[in-house]
PDB file of C-alpha atoms in Angstrom:
ATOM      1  CA  MET A   1      76.585  43.981 -31.250  1.00  0.00           C
ATOM      2  CA  SER A   2      73.775  46.047 -29.741  1.00  0.00           C
ATOM      3  CA  GLU A   3      74.185  48.387 -32.684  1.00  0.00           C
ATOM      4  CA  TRP A   4      73.584  45.455 -34.990  1.00  0.00           C
ATOM      5  CA  PHE A   5      70.407  44.542 -33.080  1.00  0.00           C
ATOM      6  CA  ALA A   6      69.218  48.143 -33.335  1.00  0.00           C
ATOM      7  CA  MET A   7      69.207  47.788 -37.143  1.00  0.00           C
ATOM      8  CA  GLY A   8      69.597  51.518 -37.718  1.00  0.00           C
ATOM      9  CA  GLY A   9      66.550  52.319 -35.575  1.00  0.00           C
ATOM     10  CA  HIS A  10      64.360  49.702 -37.318  1.00  0.00           C
ATOM     11  CA  GLY A  11      65.205  46.845 -34.961  1.00  0.00           C
ATOM     12  CA  TYR A  12      61.755  46.783 -33.363  1.00  0.00           C
ATOM     13  CA  TYR A  13      59.975  46.271 -36.703  1.00  0.00           C
ATOM     14  CA  ILE A  14      62.480  43.770 -38.045  1.00  0.00           C
ATOM     15  CA  TRP A  15      62.581  41.606 -34.913  1.00  0.00           C
ATOM     16  CA  ALA A  16      58.809  41.765 -34.437  1.00  0.00           C
ATOM     17  CA  SER A  17      58.506  40.347 -37.963  1.00  0.00           C
ATOM     18  CA  TYR A  18      61.145  37.642 -37.698  1.00  0.00           C
ATOM     19  CA  LEU A  19      60.099  36.573 -34.204  1.00  0.00           C
ATOM     20  CA  MET A  20      56.483  36.169 -35.278  1.00  0.00           C
ATOM     21  CA  LEU A  21      57.569  33.955 -38.162  1.00  0.00           C
ATOM     22  CA  ALA A  22      59.712  31.886 -35.777  1.00  0.00           C
ATOM     23  CA  LEU A  23      56.806  31.620 -33.341  1.00  0.00           C
ATOM     24  CA  ALA A  24      54.322  30.653 -36.077  1.00  0.00           C
ATOM     25  CA  VAL A  25      56.657  27.945 -37.394  1.00  0.00           C
ATOM     26  CA  ALA A  26      57.341  26.639 -33.863  1.00  0.00           C
ATOM     27  CA  VAL A  27      53.611  26.464 -33.091  1.00  0.00           C
ATOM     28  CA  GLU A  28      52.889  24.675 -36.364  1.00  0.00           C
ATOM     29  CA  LEU A  29      55.657  22.122 -35.786  1.00  0.00           C
ATOM     30  CA  LEU A  30      54.291  21.427 -32.291  1.00  0.00           C
ATOM     31  CA  MET A  31      50.776  21.081 -33.698  1.00  0.00           C
ATOM     32  CA  ILE A  32      51.718  18.557 -36.393  1.00  0.00           C
ATOM     33  CA  ARG A  33      53.629  16.509 -33.816  1.00  0.00           C
ATOM     34  CA  ARG A  34      50.692  16.475 -31.424  1.00  0.00           C
ATOM     35  CA  ARG A  35      48.288  15.596 -34.222  1.00  0.00           C
ATOM     36  CA  ARG A  36      50.416  12.593 -35.166  1.00  0.00           C
ATOM     37  CA  THR A  37      50.605  11.338 -31.576  1.00  0.00           C
ATOM     38  CA  GLN A  38      46.839  11.690 -31.237  1.00  0.00           C
ATOM     39  CA  ALA A  39      46.152  10.026 -34.590  1.00  0.00           C
ATOM     40  CA  ILE A  40      48.290   7.011 -33.643  1.00  0.00           C
ATOM     41  CA  GLU A  41      46.667   6.832 -30.209  1.00  0.00           C
ATOM     42  CA  HIS A  42      43.184   7.024 -31.741  1.00  0.00           C
ATOM     43  CA  ALA A  43      43.940   4.341 -34.341  1.00  0.00           C
ATOM     44  CA  ARG A  44      45.431   2.086 -31.676  1.00  0.00           C
ATOM     45  CA  MET A  45      42.393   2.464 -29.432  1.00  0.00           C
ATOM     46  CA  SER A  46      39.962   1.699 -32.238  1.00  0.00           C
ATOM     47  CA  ALA A  47      42.006  -1.377 -33.155  1.00  0.00           C
ATOM     48  CA  GLU A  48      41.918  -2.606 -29.549  1.00  0.00           C
ATOM     49  CA  GLU A  49      38.183  -1.982 -29.280  1.00  0.00           C
ATOM     50  CA  GLU A  50      37.649  -4.070 -32.388  1.00  0.00           C
ATOM     51  CA  GLU A  51      39.716  -6.924 -30.992  1.00  0.00           C
ATOM     52  CA  SER A  52      37.957  -7.051 -27.627  1.00  0.00           C
ATOM     53  CA  ALA A  53      34.508  -6.810 -29.264  1.00  0.00           C
TER      54      ALA A  53
ATOM     55  CA  MET B   1      48.527   4.724 -68.132  1.00  0.00           C
ATOM     56  CA  THR B   2      51.670   3.854 -70.003  1.00  0.00           C
ATOM     57  CA  LYS B   3      52.914   0.299 -69.879  1.00  0.00           C
ATOM     58  CA  THR B   4      56.360   1.283 -68.687  1.00  0.00           C
ATOM     59  CA  GLY B   5      57.485   3.683 -66.009  1.00  0.00           C
ATOM     60  CA  ILE B   6      55.911   4.528 -62.706  1.00  0.00           C
ATOM     61  CA  SER B   7      52.194   4.228 -62.292  1.00  0.00           C
ATOM     62  CA  TRP B   8      51.447   7.509 -60.553  1.00  0.00           C
ATOM     63  CA  PHE B   9      47.868   6.534 -59.771  1.00  0.00           C
ATOM     64  CA  ARG B  10      49.278   3.886 -57.465  1.00  0.00           C
ATOM     65  CA  PHE B  11      50.135   6.727 -55.057  1.00  0.00           C
ATOM     66  CA  SER B  12      46.523   7.856 -54.933  1.00  0.00           C
ATOM     67  CA  SER B  13      45.993   5.017 -52.497  1.00  0.00           C
ATOM     68  CA  PRO B  14      46.540   6.132 -48.871  1.00  0.00           C
ATOM     69  CA  ALA B  15      48.237   2.829 -48.004  1.00  0.00           C
ATOM     70  CA  THR B  16      50.881   3.399 -50.689  1.00  0.00           C
ATOM     71  CA  PHE B  17      51.235   7.127 -50.155  1.00  0.00           C
ATOM     72  CA  TYR B  18      51.686   6.912 -46.373  1.00  0.00           C
ATOM     73  CA  PRO B  19      55.169   5.314 -46.386  1.00  0.00           C
ATOM     74  CA  LEU B  20      56.282   7.361 -49.407  1.00  0.00           C
ATOM     75  CA  ALA B  21      55.348  10.622 -47.632  1.00  0.00           C
ATOM     76  CA  GLY B  22      57.177   9.391 -44.550  1.00  0.00           C
ATOM     77  CA  ARG B  23      60.385   8.919 -46.537  1.00  0.00           C
ATOM     78  CA  LEU B  24      60.094  12.353 -48.182  1.00  0.00           C
ATOM     79  CA  VAL B  25      59.461  14.450 -45.041  1.00  0.00           C
ATOM     80  CA  PRO B  26      63.067  14.466 -43.680  1.00  0.00           C
ATOM     81  CA  TRP B  27      64.517  15.401 -47.087  1.00  0.00           C
ATOM     82  CA  PHE B  28      62.217  18.356 -47.619  1.00  0.00           C
ATOM     83  CA  GLY B  29      62.531  19.391 -43.976  1.00  0.00           C
ATOM     84  CA  THR B  30      66.329  19.372 -44.103  1.00  0.00           C
ATOM     85  CA  ALA B  31      66.366  21.271 -47.406  1.00  0.00           C
ATOM     86  CA  ALA B  32      64.047  23.904 -45.899  1.00  0.00           C
ATOM     87  CA  ALA B  33      66.226  24.321 -42.794  1.00  0.00           C
ATOM     88  CA  VAL B  34      69.482  24.593 -44.770  1.00  0.00           C
ATOM     89  CA  LEU B  35      68.020  27.092 -47.256  1.00  0.00           C
ATOM     90  CA  ALA B  36      66.505  29.172 -44.448  1.00  0.00           C
ATOM     91  CA  LEU B  37      69.863  29.343 -42.645  1.00  0.00           C
ATOM     92  CA  VAL B  38      71.677  30.379 -45.838  1.00  0.00           C
ATOM     93  CA  GLY B  39      68.946  32.921 -46.596  1.00  0.00           C
ATOM     94  CA  LEU B  40      69.077  34.410 -43.082  1.00  0.00           C
ATOM     95  CA  TYR B  41      72.853  34.686 -43.253  1.00  0.00           C
ATOM     96  CA  LEU B  42      72.700  36.454 -46.629  1.00  0.00           C
ATOM     97  CA  GLY B  43      69.778  38.588 -45.508  1.00  0.00           C
ATOM     98  CA  PHE B  44      71.414  39.923 -42.380  1.00  0.00           C
ATOM     99  CA  PHE B  45      75.153  39.830 -43.066  1.00  0.00           C
ATOM    100  CA  VAL B  46      75.642  40.099 -46.831  1.00  0.00           C
ATOM    101  CA  ALA B  47      72.742  42.074 -48.312  1.00  0.00           C
ATOM    102  CA  PRO B  48      73.512  45.816 -48.226  1.00  0.00           C
ATOM    103  CA  THR B  49      71.399  48.494 -46.553  1.00  0.00           C
ATOM    104  CA  ASP B  50      68.699  49.880 -48.843  1.00  0.00           C
ATOM    105  CA  TYR B  51      69.422  53.473 -49.829  1.00  0.00           C
ATOM    106  CA  GLN B  52      65.762  54.500 -49.521  1.00  0.00           C
ATOM    107  CA  GLN B  53      64.363  52.408 -46.676  1.00  0.00           C
ATOM    108  CA  GLY B  54      67.429  51.751 -44.552  1.00  0.00           C
ATOM    109  CA  GLU B  55      67.396  48.436 -42.669  1.00  0.00           C
ATOM    110  CA  SER B  56      63.631  47.908 -42.450  1.00  0.00           C
ATOM    111  CA  TYR B  57      63.555  46.508 -45.989  1.00  0.00           C
ATOM    112  CA  ARG B  58      65.141  43.300 -44.590  1.00  0.00           C
ATOM    113  CA  ILE B  59      61.590  42.268 -43.732  1.00  0.00           C
ATOM    114  CA  ILE B  60      61.167  41.606 -47.477  1.00  0.00           C
ATOM    115  CA  PHE B  61      63.135  38.353 -47.107  1.00  0.00           C
ATOM    116  CA  ILE B  62      60.287  36.808 -45.148  1.00  0.00           C
ATOM    117  CA  HIS B  63      57.371  39.007 -46.211  1.00  0.00           C
ATOM    118  CA  VAL B  64      57.453  38.268 -49.942  1.00  0.00           C
ATOM    119  CA  PRO B  65      58.140  34.505 -49.646  1.00  0.00           C
ATOM    120  CA  ALA B  66      55.311  34.215 -47.069  1.00  0.00           C
ATOM    121  CA  ALA B  67      52.899  36.126 -49.316  1.00  0.00           C
ATOM    122  CA  TRP B  68      53.850  34.075 -52.390  1.00  0.00           C
ATOM    123  CA  MET B  69      53.522  30.853 -50.425  1.00  0.00           C
ATOM    124  CA  ALA B  70      50.098  31.828 -49.060  1.00  0.00           C
ATOM    125  CA  MET B  71      48.815  32.493 -52.587  1.00  0.00           C
ATOM    126  CA  PHE B  72      50.492  29.527 -54.227  1.00  0.00           C
ATOM    127  CA  THR B  73      49.415  27.090 -51.510  1.00  0.00           C
ATOM    128  CA  TYR B  74      45.839  28.235 -52.046  1.00  0.00           C
ATOM    129  CA  LEU B  75      46.093  27.438 -55.768  1.00  0.00           C
ATOM    130  CA  VAL B  76      47.525  23.989 -55.039  1.00  0.00           C
ATOM    131  CA  MET B  77      44.872  23.371 -52.386  1.00  0.00           C
ATOM    132  CA  ALA B  78      42.120  24.398 -54.823  1.00  0.00           C
ATOM    133  CA  GLY B  79      43.693  22.102 -57.444  1.00  0.00           C
ATOM    134  CA  TRP B  80      43.493  19.125 -55.054  1.00  0.00           C
ATOM    135  CA  CYS B  81      39.909  20.131 -54.218  1.00  0.00           C
ATOM    136  CA  ALA B  82      39.001  20.152 -57.914  1.00  0.00           C
ATOM    137  CA  ALA B  83      40.633  16.730 -58.329  1.00  0.00           C
ATOM    138  CA  SER B  84      38.706  15.352 -55.373  1.00  0.00           C
ATOM    139  CA  LEU B  85      35.410  16.640 -56.782  1.00  0.00           C
ATOM    140  CA  ILE B  86      36.099  15.342 -60.296  1.00  0.00           C
ATOM    141  CA  TRP B  87      37.608  11.935 -59.568  1.00  0.00           C
ATOM    142  CA  ASN B  88      36.294  11.501 -56.039  1.00  0.00           C
ATOM    143  CA  THR B  89      39.775  10.469 -54.896  1.00  0.00           C
ATOM    144  CA  ARG B  90      40.311  10.368 -51.152  1.00  0.00           C
ATOM    145  CA  MET B  91      44.001  11.253 -51.278  1.00  0.00           C
ATOM    146  CA  SER B  92      43.328  14.546 -53.115  1.00  0.00           C
ATOM    147  CA  ALA B  93      40.901  15.705 -50.451  1.00  0.00           C
ATOM    148  CA  MET B  94      43.384  14.747 -47.745  1.00  0.00           C
ATOM    149  CA  MET B  95      46.167  16.717 -49.456  1.00  0.00           C
ATOM    150  CA  ALA B  96      43.931  19.803 -49.589  1.00  0.00           C
ATOM    151  CA  GLN B  97      43.112  19.318 -45.918  1.00  0.00           C
ATOM    152  CA  ALA B  98      46.819  19.025 -45.078  1.00  0.00           C
ATOM    153  CA  LEU B  99      47.767  22.240 -46.901  1.00  0.00           C
ATOM    154  CA  ALA B 100      45.168  24.589 -45.417  1.00  0.00           C
ATOM    155  CA  PRO B 101      46.766  25.242 -41.968  1.00  0.00           C
ATOM    156  CA  THR B 102      50.178  25.994 -43.488  1.00  0.00           C
ATOM    157  CA  GLY B 103      48.583  28.313 -46.048  1.00  0.00           C
ATOM    158  CA  ALA B 104      46.750  30.103 -43.263  1.00  0.00           C
ATOM    159  CA  MET B 105      49.998  30.386 -41.299  1.00  0.00           C
ATOM    160  CA  PHE B 106      51.786  32.023 -44.236  1.00  0.00           C
ATOM    161  CA  ALA B 107      48.841  34.344 -44.962  1.00  0.00           C
ATOM    162  CA  PHE B 108      48.949  35.465 -41.335  1.00  0.00           C
ATOM    163  CA  VAL B 109      52.745  35.920 -41.414  1.00  0.00           C
ATOM    164  CA  SER B 110      52.559  37.944 -44.631  1.00  0.00           C
ATOM    165  CA  LEU B 111      49.959  40.275 -43.053  1.00  0.00           C
ATOM    166  CA  TRP B 112      51.908  40.578 -39.807  1.00  0.00           C
ATOM    167  CA  THR B 113      55.296  41.235 -41.422  1.00  0.00           C
ATOM    168  CA  GLY B 114      53.608  43.595 -43.875  1.00  0.00           C
ATOM    169  CA  ALA B 115      52.198  45.598 -40.960  1.00  0.00           C
ATOM    170  CA  PHE B 116      55.609  45.840 -39.310  1.00  0.00           C
ATOM    171  CA  TRP B 117      57.170  46.877 -42.604  1.00  0.00           C
ATOM    172  CA  GLY B 118      54.378  49.335 -43.383  1.00  0.00           C
ATOM    173  CA  ARG B 119      54.747  51.197 -40.106  1.00  0.00           C
ATOM    174  CA  PRO B 120      58.322  52.519 -40.691  1.00  0.00           C
ATOM    175  CA  THR B 121      57.809  52.821 -44.480  1.00  0.00           C
ATOM    176  CA  TRP B 122      54.281  54.227 -44.880  1.00  0.00           C
ATOM    177  CA  GLY B 123      53.711  55.447 -41.334  1.00  0.00           C
ATOM    178  CA  THR B 124      50.867  52.999 -40.660  1.00  0.00           C
ATOM    179  CA  TYR B 125      50.434  49.362 -39.666  1.00  0.00           C
ATOM    180  CA  TRP B 126      47.298  48.912 -41.716  1.00  0.00           C
ATOM    181  CA  VAL B 127      45.266  50.534 -44.474  1.00  0.00           C
ATOM    182  CA  TRP B 128      42.196  49.157 -46.240  1.00  0.00           C
ATOM    183  CA  ASP B 129      44.038  49.041 -49.515  1.00  0.00           C
ATOM    184  CA  ALA B 130      43.224  46.512 -52.239  1.00  0.00           C
ATOM    185  CA  ARG B 131      46.226  44.263 -51.708  1.00  0.00           C
ATOM    186  CA  LEU B 132      46.070  44.235 -47.920  1.00  0.00           C
ATOM    187  CA  THR B 133      42.320  43.677 -47.876  1.00  0.00           C
ATOM    188  CA  SER B 134      42.409  40.861 -50.440  1.00  0.00           C
ATOM    189  CA  THR B 135      45.204  39.153 -48.483  1.00  0.00           C
ATOM    190  CA  LEU B 136      43.100  39.413 -45.334  1.00  0.00           C
ATOM    191  CA  ILE B 137      40.279  37.751 -47.284  1.00  0.00           C
ATOM    192  CA  LEU B 138      42.730  34.985 -48.240  1.00  0.00           C
ATOM    193  CA  LEU B 139      43.397  34.350 -44.550  1.00  0.00           C
ATOM    194  CA  PHE B 140      39.634  34.240 -43.894  1.00  0.00           C
ATOM    195  CA  LEU B 141      39.156  31.800 -46.786  1.00  0.00           C
ATOM    196  CA  TYR B 142      41.725  29.445 -45.252  1.00  0.00           C
ATOM    197  CA  LEU B 143      40.118  29.769 -41.823  1.00  0.00           C
ATOM    198  CA  GLY B 144      36.641  29.325 -43.328  1.00  0.00           C
ATOM    199  CA  TYR B 145      37.791  26.196 -45.154  1.00  0.00           C
ATOM    200  CA  ILE B 146      39.229  24.734 -41.929  1.00  0.00           C
ATOM    201  CA  ALA B 147      36.142  25.686 -39.902  1.00  0.00           C
ATOM    202  CA  LEU B 148      33.727  24.258 -42.474  1.00  0.00           C
ATOM    203  CA  ARG B 149      35.644  20.963 -42.572  1.00  0.00           C
ATOM    204  CA  SER B 150      35.614  20.589 -38.816  1.00  0.00           C
ATOM    205  CA  ALA B 151      31.899  21.474 -38.617  1.00  0.00           C
ATOM    206  CA  ILE B 152      30.888  18.452 -40.745  1.00  0.00           C
ATOM    207  CA  ASP B 153      31.291  15.050 -39.118  1.00  0.00           C
ATOM    208  CA  ASP B 154      31.113  12.864 -42.214  1.00  0.00           C
ATOM    209  CA  PRO B 155      34.557  13.220 -43.870  1.00  0.00           C
ATOM    210  CA  ARG B 156      33.311  12.613 -47.434  1.00  0.00           C
ATOM    211  CA  ARG B 157      30.645  15.309 -47.092  1.00  0.00           C
ATOM    212  CA  ALA B 158      33.210  17.603 -45.486  1.00  0.00           C
ATOM    213  CA  ASP B 159      35.469  16.957 -48.510  1.00  0.00           C
ATOM    214  CA  ARG B 160      32.795  18.059 -50.962  1.00  0.00           C
ATOM    215  CA  ALA B 161      31.523  21.096 -49.053  1.00  0.00           C
ATOM    216  CA  SER B 162      34.983  22.457 -48.269  1.00  0.00           C
ATOM    217  CA  ALA B 163      36.187  21.770 -51.828  1.00  0.00           C
ATOM    218  CA  LEU B 164      33.361  23.945 -53.175  1.00  0.00           C
ATOM    219  CA  LEU B 165      34.276  26.747 -50.772  1.00  0.00           C
ATOM    220  CA  ALA B 166      37.945  26.515 -51.760  1.00  0.00           C
ATOM    221  CA  LEU B 167      37.078  26.618 -55.471  1.00  0.00           C
ATOM    222  CA  VAL B 168      34.788  29.636 -55.147  1.00  0.00           C
ATOM    223  CA  GLY B 169      37.508  31.417 -53.162  1.00  0.00           C
ATOM    224  CA  VAL B 170      40.151  30.841 -55.829  1.00  0.00           C
ATOM    225  CA  VAL B 171      38.920  33.976 -57.626  1.00  0.00           C
ATOM    226  CA  ASN B 172      40.580  35.943 -54.818  1.00  0.00           C
ATOM    227  CA  VAL B 173      44.121  34.852 -55.764  1.00  0.00           C
ATOM    228  CA  PRO B 174      44.382  36.772 -59.079  1.00  0.00           C
ATOM    229  CA  ILE B 175      42.726  39.713 -57.315  1.00  0.00           C
ATOM    230  CA  ILE B 176      45.559  39.755 -54.766  1.00  0.00           C
ATOM    231  CA  TYR B 177      48.202  39.296 -57.416  1.00  0.00           C
ATOM    232  CA  PHE B 178      46.990  42.007 -59.791  1.00  0.00           C
ATOM    233  CA  SER B 179      45.593  44.359 -57.148  1.00  0.00           C
ATOM    234  CA  VAL B 180      48.655  46.597 -57.317  1.00  0.00           C
ATOM    235  CA  LYS B 181      48.054  47.041 -61.064  1.00  0.00           C
ATOM    236  CA  TRP B 182      44.269  47.274 -61.127  1.00  0.00           C
ATOM    237  CA  TRP B 183      43.876  49.763 -58.297  1.00  0.00           C
ATOM    238  CA  ASN B 184      45.796  52.674 -56.962  1.00  0.00           C
ATOM    239  CA  THR B 185      47.265  51.113 -53.868  1.00  0.00           C
ATOM    240  CA  LEU B 186      49.652  52.179 -51.164  1.00  0.00           C
ATOM    241  CA  HIS B 187      51.379  48.820 -51.555  1.00  0.00           C
ATOM    242  CA  GLN B 188      54.321  48.938 -53.930  1.00  0.00           C
ATOM    243  CA  GLY B 189      54.166  47.158 -57.283  1.00  0.00           C
ATOM    244  CA  ALA B 190      55.723  43.789 -58.013  1.00  0.00           C
ATOM    245  CA  SER B 191      59.434  43.631 -57.132  1.00  0.00           C
ATOM    246  CA  VAL B 192      59.975  40.618 -59.338  1.00  0.00           C
ATOM    247  CA  SER B 193      58.404  40.173 -62.743  1.00  0.00           C
ATOM    248  CA  MET B 194      58.802  37.625 -65.500  1.00  0.00           C
ATOM    249  CA  THR B 195      58.812  40.288 -68.180  1.00  0.00           C
ATOM    250  CA  ALA B 196      60.861  43.150 -66.744  1.00  0.00           C
ATOM    251  CA  ALA B 197      64.276  43.392 -65.121  1.00  0.00           C
ATOM    252  CA  PRO B 198      64.073  43.056 -61.327  1.00  0.00           C
ATOM    253  CA  LYS B 199      63.828  46.347 -59.491  1.00  0.00           C
ATOM    254  CA  MET B 200      66.177  45.240 -56.754  1.00  0.00           C
ATOM    255  CA  ALA B 201      69.853  44.527 -56.188  1.00  0.00           C
ATOM    256  CA  GLN B 202      71.157  41.109 -57.167  1.00  0.00           C
ATOM    257  CA  THR B 203      72.018  40.022 -53.598  1.00  0.00           C
ATOM    258  CA  MET B 204      68.588  41.027 -52.321  1.00  0.00           C
ATOM    259  CA  LEU B 205      66.865  39.135 -55.123  1.00  0.00           C
ATOM    260  CA  VAL B 206      68.948  35.980 -54.642  1.00  0.00           C
ATOM    261  CA  THR B 207      68.340  36.053 -50.878  1.00  0.00           C
ATOM    262  CA  MET B 208      64.621  36.472 -51.364  1.00  0.00           C
ATOM    263  CA  LEU B 209      64.487  33.570 -53.828  1.00  0.00           C
ATOM    264  CA  ILE B 210      66.446  31.321 -51.439  1.00  0.00           C
ATOM    265  CA  MET B 211      63.954  32.161 -48.680  1.00  0.00           C
ATOM    266  CA  ALA B 212      61.107  31.473 -51.116  1.00  0.00           C
ATOM    267  CA  PHE B 213      62.522  28.003 -51.827  1.00  0.00           C
ATOM    268  CA  ALA B 214      62.903  27.444 -48.079  1.00  0.00           C
ATOM    269  CA  ALA B 215      59.196  28.281 -47.707  1.00  0.00           C
ATOM    270  CA  TRP B 216      58.332  25.826 -50.498  1.00  0.00           C
ATOM    271  CA  PHE B 217      60.249  22.948 -48.973  1.00  0.00           C
ATOM    272  CA  TYR B 218      58.909  23.775 -45.520  1.00  0.00           C
ATOM    273  CA  THR B 219      55.340  23.681 -46.836  1.00  0.00           C
ATOM    274  CA  ILE B 220      55.923  20.367 -48.618  1.00  0.00           C
ATOM    275  CA  ALA B 221      57.528  18.799 -45.529  1.00  0.00           C
ATOM    276  CA  VAL B 222      54.818  19.994 -43.136  1.00  0.00           C
ATOM    277  CA  ALA B 223      51.946  19.096 -45.496  1.00  0.00           C
ATOM    278  CA  LEU B 224      53.340  15.587 -46.030  1.00  0.00           C
ATOM    279  CA  HIS B 225      53.798  15.127 -42.283  1.00  0.00           C
ATOM    280  CA  ARG B 226      50.251  16.349 -41.638  1.00  0.00           C
ATOM    281  CA  VAL B 227      48.716  14.238 -44.390  1.00  0.00           C
ATOM    282  CA  ARG B 228      50.152  11.125 -42.716  1.00  0.00           C
ATOM    283  CA  SER B 229      48.224  11.979 -39.548  1.00  0.00           C
ATOM    284  CA  ILE B 230      45.108  12.666 -41.628  1.00  0.00           C
ATOM    285  CA  ILE B 231      45.487   9.251 -43.294  1.00  0.00           C
ATOM    286  CA  LEU B 232      45.731   7.574 -39.872  1.00  0.00           C
ATOM    287  CA  GLU B 233      42.670   9.503 -38.651  1.00  0.00           C
ATOM    288  CA  ARG B 234      40.533   8.678 -41.656  1.00  0.00           C
ATOM    289  CA  GLU B 235      41.725   5.131 -42.327  1.00  0.00           C
ATOM    290  CA  ALA B 236      41.778   4.043 -38.677  1.00  0.00           C
ATOM    291  CA  HIS B 237      39.238   1.301 -39.465  1.00  0.00           C
ATOM    292  CA  THR B 238      41.358  -0.331 -42.186  1.00  0.00           C
ATOM    293  CA  ASP B 239      43.443  -3.436 -41.676  1.00  0.00           C
ATOM    294  CA  TRP B 240      46.707  -1.849 -42.775  1.00  0.00           C
ATOM    295  CA  VAL B 241      46.435   1.057 -40.285  1.00  0.00           C
ATOM    296  CA  ARG B 242      45.577  -1.392 -37.494  1.00  0.00           C
ATOM    297  CA  ALA B 243      48.534  -3.561 -38.336  1.00  0.00           C
ATOM    298  CA  LEU B 244      50.716  -0.452 -38.506  1.00  0.00           C
ATOM    299  CA  VAL B 245      49.783   1.054 -35.145  1.00  0.00           C
ATOM    300  CA  GLN B 246      50.130  -2.280 -33.404  1.00  0.00           C
ATOM    301  CA  ARG B 247      53.674  -2.506 -34.659  1.00  0.00           C
ATOM    302  CA  SER B 248      54.173   0.997 -33.131  1.00  0.00           C
ATOM    303  CA  PRO B 249      55.053   3.046 -36.215  1.00  0.00           C
ATOM    304  CA  GLN B 250      57.696   5.702 -36.575  1.00  0.00           C
TER     305      GLN B 250
END
């Protein structure tokens, strides 16, 4: 198992690459979720402002 | 338009496109996840060790798809920008806006994975070689596009200014693509070509293509998800968005 992770001595380079991709995708997925929540919140607030005006 | 069939221009209206995009996101997202899992399995457990590079070549399965996606996304983004300048359609500008962060992400990942592949293969993380430099410029073009958009408050003016920037920058894409032919670079030549037999083993090629499709579907899913938020942001004043958010949308 640990031999597999070592990847013939190239483990550091391989996992640094794959982990960065995983991290970048995770960050992007979090960002699009947060953007949606904020967009809905913003639209809801502007709708309420309009109603009370 | 033709009298029969689907009227595609109907989808250029944000109110029509919003629910359609919402239905498409889970399909593309699932396809991306399944393909990525299959690709990772093939890449790590089926594809053989490279006789020249050893195991480090396995970075190719994410490096090449990320680099392709970064270039291709830029072309699509520039296409939407051109459409928004020519027809002044709001949806086109929003699609371009939705693609830019994902393109930047893939440009960054292709540079990063390239560095970590270059180190064991060439002995260096970075050289100012034509392909690496032009890919770095691609990342800066994406970031410049995003920064320019966010610097202009009026969305329609931001559409036009950023579309011009994106269109000027499109000249960089063929430079990246042909850089390994035009200049003497440290970067290896194309591994896959339309005209010549692939220079790699069948399993490696298939795995790389599966990962490339995963990247495609991922980009489509994320861009469609993001464009829905952009629609809500920019159409917040319209009756349909108000009605939608008051019904608490999913």
